[in-house]
Structures are given as C-alpha cells and as structure tokens.
Short mmCIF file of C-alpha atoms in Angstrom, two decimals:
data_model
loop_
_atom_site.label_atom_id
_atom_site.label_comp_id
_atom_site.label_asym_id
_atom_site.label_seq_id
_atom_site.Cartn_x
_atom_site.Cartn_y
_atom_site.Cartn_z
CA MET A 1 97.06 80.33 115.90
CA LYS A 2 100.40 81.51 115.70
CA THR A 3 104.05 79.93 114.67
CA TYR A 4 107.11 79.55 117.40
CA LEU A 5 110.45 79.80 115.68
CA PHE A 6 113.40 78.68 117.63
CA SER A 7 117.05 78.51 117.04
CA LEU A 8 117.76 74.66 118.73
CA GLY A 9 120.88 74.50 121.19
CA PHE A 10 122.00 72.20 123.74
CA HIS A 11 119.00 73.12 126.30
CA GLU A 12 115.26 73.66 125.80
CA ASP A 13 115.02 75.86 128.95
CA PHE A 14 114.68 79.09 126.72
CA MET A 15 111.95 77.62 124.40
CA ILE A 16 109.77 75.96 127.38
CA ARG A 17 109.97 79.75 128.90
CA ARG A 18 109.02 81.30 125.86
CA LEU A 19 106.24 78.82 124.93
CA HIS A 20 104.95 79.45 128.59
CA ASN A 21 104.99 83.44 128.88
CA THR A 22 103.04 83.72 125.44
CA PHE A 23 100.43 81.36 126.22
CA ALA A 24 101.24 78.66 123.64
CA ASP A 25 98.19 76.46 122.85
CA LYS A 26 97.19 73.66 120.82
CA SER A 27 96.66 75.30 117.79
CA ASP A 28 100.15 76.93 117.78
CA ASN A 29 102.97 75.49 115.36
CA ILE A 30 106.14 75.15 116.57
CA LEU A 31 109.35 74.84 114.30
CA LEU A 32 113.09 74.64 115.48
CA VAL A 33 116.15 74.90 113.17
CA ALA A 34 119.45 73.22 113.86
CA PRO A 35 122.47 72.74 111.99
CA LYS A 36 123.10 69.41 109.96
CA PRO A 37 124.27 67.17 111.33
CA ILE A 38 122.49 67.17 114.98
CA ALA A 39 124.68 67.28 117.72
CA GLY A 40 123.94 64.70 120.45
CA ALA A 41 123.12 67.34 122.90
CA SER A 42 120.74 69.40 120.54
CA LEU A 43 119.22 66.24 119.74
CA ARG A 44 118.37 65.68 123.59
CA ALA A 45 117.02 69.41 123.96
CA TYR A 46 114.73 68.36 121.06
CA GLN A 47 113.53 65.42 122.63
CA GLY A 48 112.82 67.39 125.97
CA ILE A 49 110.79 70.35 124.01
CA GLN A 50 108.88 67.21 122.49
CA SER A 51 108.24 65.72 125.94
CA TYR A 52 106.92 68.94 127.18
CA CYS A 53 104.49 69.73 124.39
CA SER A 54 103.00 66.03 124.62
CA LYS A 55 102.77 66.68 128.09
CA LEU A 56 100.81 70.25 127.44
CA PHE A 57 98.83 68.67 124.27
CA LEU A 58 100.77 71.17 122.21
CA LYS A 59 101.50 70.61 118.51
CA GLU A 60 104.50 68.25 117.90
CA PRO A 61 107.60 70.59 117.39
CA ASN A 62 108.98 69.94 113.65
CA LEU A 63 112.75 70.15 112.95
CA LEU A 64 114.62 71.79 110.33
CA GLU A 65 118.29 70.72 110.04
CA ILE A 66 120.44 73.19 107.72
CA GLU A 67 123.53 72.18 106.37
CA LEU A 68 126.15 75.02 107.01
CA THR A 69 126.89 75.94 103.25
CA ASP A 70 126.70 79.65 101.70
CA PHE A 71 124.84 82.33 104.17
CA PHE A 72 122.26 82.90 101.67
CA ASP A 73 121.67 79.39 100.84
CA ILE A 74 120.68 78.83 104.55
CA VAL A 75 118.57 82.18 104.51
CA LYS A 76 116.55 80.31 101.08
CA ASN A 77 116.06 77.10 103.04
CA ILE A 78 114.91 78.81 106.31
CA SER A 79 112.77 80.88 104.25
CA THR A 80 111.25 78.19 101.86
CA GLU A 81 110.39 76.35 105.15
CA ILE A 82 108.92 78.81 107.33
CA LEU A 83 106.59 80.14 104.35
CA GLN A 84 104.41 77.09 104.79
CA TYR A 85 103.31 78.53 108.22
CA PRO A 86 100.70 80.95 109.44
CA GLU A 87 101.56 84.49 111.09
CA PRO A 88 101.95 85.56 113.84
CA PHE A 89 105.50 84.54 114.20
CA ILE A 90 107.19 84.37 117.76
CA VAL A 91 110.76 83.82 117.10
CA ASP A 92 113.45 83.16 119.99
CA VAL A 93 116.88 82.77 118.98
CA SER A 94 118.46 82.66 122.12
CA GLY A 95 119.77 79.23 121.89
CA GLY A 96 121.79 77.43 119.32
CA MET A 97 124.46 78.85 116.73
CA ARG A 98 124.47 82.43 116.39
CA LEU A 99 124.97 82.08 112.81
CA ILE A 100 121.28 80.39 112.71
CA GLY A 101 119.95 82.84 114.61
CA PHE A 102 120.94 85.34 112.48
CA ALA A 103 119.78 83.58 109.59
CA ILE A 104 116.23 83.07 111.45
CA VAL A 105 115.95 86.63 111.57
CA VAL A 106 117.24 87.70 108.07
CA SER A 107 114.78 84.82 106.78
CA THR A 108 111.85 85.83 108.42
CA LEU A 109 112.30 89.73 107.54
CA ALA A 110 112.72 88.33 103.99
CA VAL A 111 109.31 86.70 103.58
CA ASN A 112 107.80 89.74 105.32
CA LYS A 113 106.60 87.54 108.16
CA LYS A 114 104.48 89.62 111.08
CA ALA A 115 106.90 88.48 114.07
CA LYS A 116 108.16 89.13 117.19
CA PHE A 117 111.60 88.80 118.22
CA PHE A 118 113.06 87.23 121.47
CA ILE A 119 117.17 87.01 122.36
CA THR A 120 117.86 86.41 125.82
CA GLN A 121 121.34 86.74 127.36
CA GLU A 122 122.38 83.11 128.43
CA GLY A 123 122.27 83.17 132.31
CA ASP A 124 120.98 86.60 132.74
CA ASN A 125 117.55 88.15 133.34
CA PHE A 126 118.83 90.67 129.99
CA GLU A 127 116.63 90.32 126.91
CA ILE A 128 116.03 92.14 123.81
CA PHE A 129 112.60 92.43 121.86
CA PHE A 130 111.57 93.70 118.75
CA GLU A 131 108.95 93.51 115.92
CA ASN A 132 109.77 93.20 112.31
CA LEU A 133 107.92 96.25 111.70
CA GLU A 134 110.35 98.36 113.64
CA LEU A 135 113.29 96.92 111.88
CA LYS A 136 111.36 97.39 108.29
CA SER A 137 110.83 101.27 109.55
CA LEU A 138 114.50 101.72 110.56
CA ILE A 139 115.63 100.59 106.74
CA SER A 140 112.91 101.58 104.59
CA ASN A 141 113.00 104.96 102.61
CA ILE A 142 110.19 107.07 104.70
CA SER A 143 108.11 109.58 102.29
CA LYS A 144 108.81 113.23 102.55
CA GLU A 145 105.93 114.53 104.29
CA LYS A 146 106.18 111.71 106.99
CA MET A 147 109.62 112.55 107.44
CA ALA A 148 108.68 116.35 107.72
CA ILE A 149 106.30 115.52 110.40
CA LEU A 150 108.86 113.37 112.17
CA LEU A 151 111.14 116.36 112.10
CA ASN A 152 108.63 118.38 113.51
CA ILE A 153 108.19 115.95 116.51
CA TYR A 154 111.72 115.75 116.87
CA ARG A 155 111.89 119.76 117.47
CA ASN A 156 108.79 119.96 119.52
CA GLN A 157 108.24 116.58 121.79
CA GLY A 158 104.55 116.86 122.81
CA ILE A 159 103.08 118.82 119.55
CA THR A 160 99.62 118.53 119.07
CA ILE A 161 97.52 117.56 115.87
CA ASP A 162 96.26 121.23 115.72
CA GLU A 163 99.75 122.71 116.00
CA LEU A 164 101.13 120.33 113.66
CA ALA A 165 98.59 121.13 111.04
CA ASN A 166 99.37 124.95 111.52
CA VAL A 167 103.11 124.47 111.37
CA MET A 168 102.83 122.51 108.50
CA ASN A 169 99.93 123.91 106.61
CA ARG A 170 98.15 120.52 106.20
CA SER A 171 94.78 119.11 106.95
CA ARG A 172 94.33 117.27 110.18
CA LYS A 173 92.94 114.47 108.19
CA THR A 174 95.80 114.04 106.24
CA LEU A 175 98.51 114.22 109.05
CA ILE A 176 96.14 112.30 111.26
CA ASN A 177 96.24 109.28 108.55
CA HIS A 178 100.45 109.57 108.60
CA LEU A 179 100.39 109.52 112.21
CA ILE A 180 98.37 105.96 112.38
CA GLU A 181 100.90 104.65 109.88
CA LEU A 182 103.87 106.14 111.80
CA LYS A 183 102.51 104.49 115.07
CA GLU A 184 101.44 101.32 113.68
CA ALA A 185 105.21 101.03 112.83
CA GLY A 186 106.36 101.90 116.20
CA ILE A 187 108.14 105.09 115.34
CA VAL A 188 105.60 107.64 117.29
CA PHE A 189 103.33 107.28 120.19
CA GLN A 190 100.31 109.31 121.49
CA LYS A 191 100.03 110.34 125.70
CA GLY A 192 96.28 109.99 125.88
CA LYS A 193 93.84 109.97 123.29
CA ASN A 194 94.05 113.84 122.45
CA GLY A 195 97.40 114.37 123.75
CA GLY A 196 100.48 115.46 121.94
CA TYR A 197 102.75 113.27 119.77
CA TYR A 198 106.13 111.93 120.61
CA LEU A 199 108.96 110.21 119.12
CA SER A 200 109.76 106.48 120.08
CA LYS A 201 113.33 105.57 120.43
CA LEU A 202 113.41 104.32 116.66
CA GLY A 203 111.81 107.36 115.86
CA GLU A 204 114.44 109.16 117.49
CA ILE A 205 117.00 107.48 115.57
CA ILE A 206 115.58 107.81 112.42
CA CYS A 207 115.17 111.36 113.16
CA TYR A 208 118.70 111.83 114.51
CA ARG A 209 120.04 110.10 111.34
CA GLN A 210 118.10 112.41 108.92
CA SER A 211 119.13 115.61 110.91
CA GLN A 212 122.68 114.62 110.29
CA VAL A 213 122.03 114.34 106.83
CA LEU A 214 120.42 117.88 106.56
CA ASN A 215 122.57 119.19 109.46
CA ILE A 216 119.44 120.30 111.62
CA LYS A 217 120.09 120.90 115.12
#
C-alpha cells in the first residue's frame, strides 16, 4: 500500500502516467490537491482521473481543495490531511499551480513522510526525481565523524573501508555502521560488495560546501 499525492491542474495525463509507471494497485490511496474554488478545467481533469481509476479498479481519488491564504496555513492544511495517509508517498507536482506544488513538497517534508518526488517539464521528456531523505541530508547537520568520513572520500574517491580505517584510526565496525547510514541517505555509494566508496552528487554538494567553509582543496 502506498499513497499518491498530486497537484491537480488542467490535465490528468501526468497523473495517469505516474500511476501506470509506478504500478498503482487497488490498495493504494490517491489524493489530489487544488486551489479553492476549483477551476472548471481542473474539475474536468479530476473527473478524468476518476474515470481512469474506475476502469482499472483503483481507489476513488480524494480531492483536497485549499484556500489560497497565508503560505503556512496552506502547508498546515495539507500536512494535516496527509498525516491520515500511509507511507510511502509518491508525489508528483508536475501539474497545477506552482504554489500548490511547492506547498505539497514542504508539507510532505514537514510531517516527515517517506516519499519520492517527481516533477516533469510540460511538453518535454525532462524529469526531476528526488527522495525526501536526500533533501533532509542536504539541510541537516552531519556529525563530525561522518563529515570526516565524507571528506576522506571526497579527497580519495574509491577509498576502501580498510584504507579509511587506517587513515582515520577508527575500527572497521564503527566506519561500516556510519557508511551504512550514509548510503541509506543517498550520500555515498559503493561499487561492488567489497569495492571502494564514492560520493553521490548529493555527497559532492555537501562536501563542497564544507570544504569551502574549511578552505580545503
């Protein structure tokens, strides 16, 4: 069971593609968010996704209409609603108002829901994909020891666990535990079961930021 969260616009095509491409099934929940009062074209898109779900025996999509007032009121209202739905979330904000799409992303992060986010450029094949763990890693404080591990990988991409243990004078077990958490956060990855460690693009951003602070080259 998963929950789909969409920003509702004038067309239902992107929602149908997301449901199809991520293998939606009859146990999944579907929530659409739109500004209140809902526009006629958006209502037709809602009816279109209702028809699609009915034909495939998916759950009836729920519609949340949000009054466009203070931004944090919008976030609060969306957050309150999505707390009622189970993880994981698949969030696609390719349609609808940018304000609603941004508020959906902020709301999902605010309530700490496990989620995958998708944004597709209208009329193009370009798609952005990220997970909430990656965003949280980017804005969260990383412990000194984990940062030391990252900076060593930053200086020597492909460094092995034994080389890290030697350079840092730390036990393999301690380093492995840290690296498992860093891999789960999408900051580092390993090539092969016993291969060396590398920084992901997210890890490179974090280390570049830290290296500028510390004036490390």
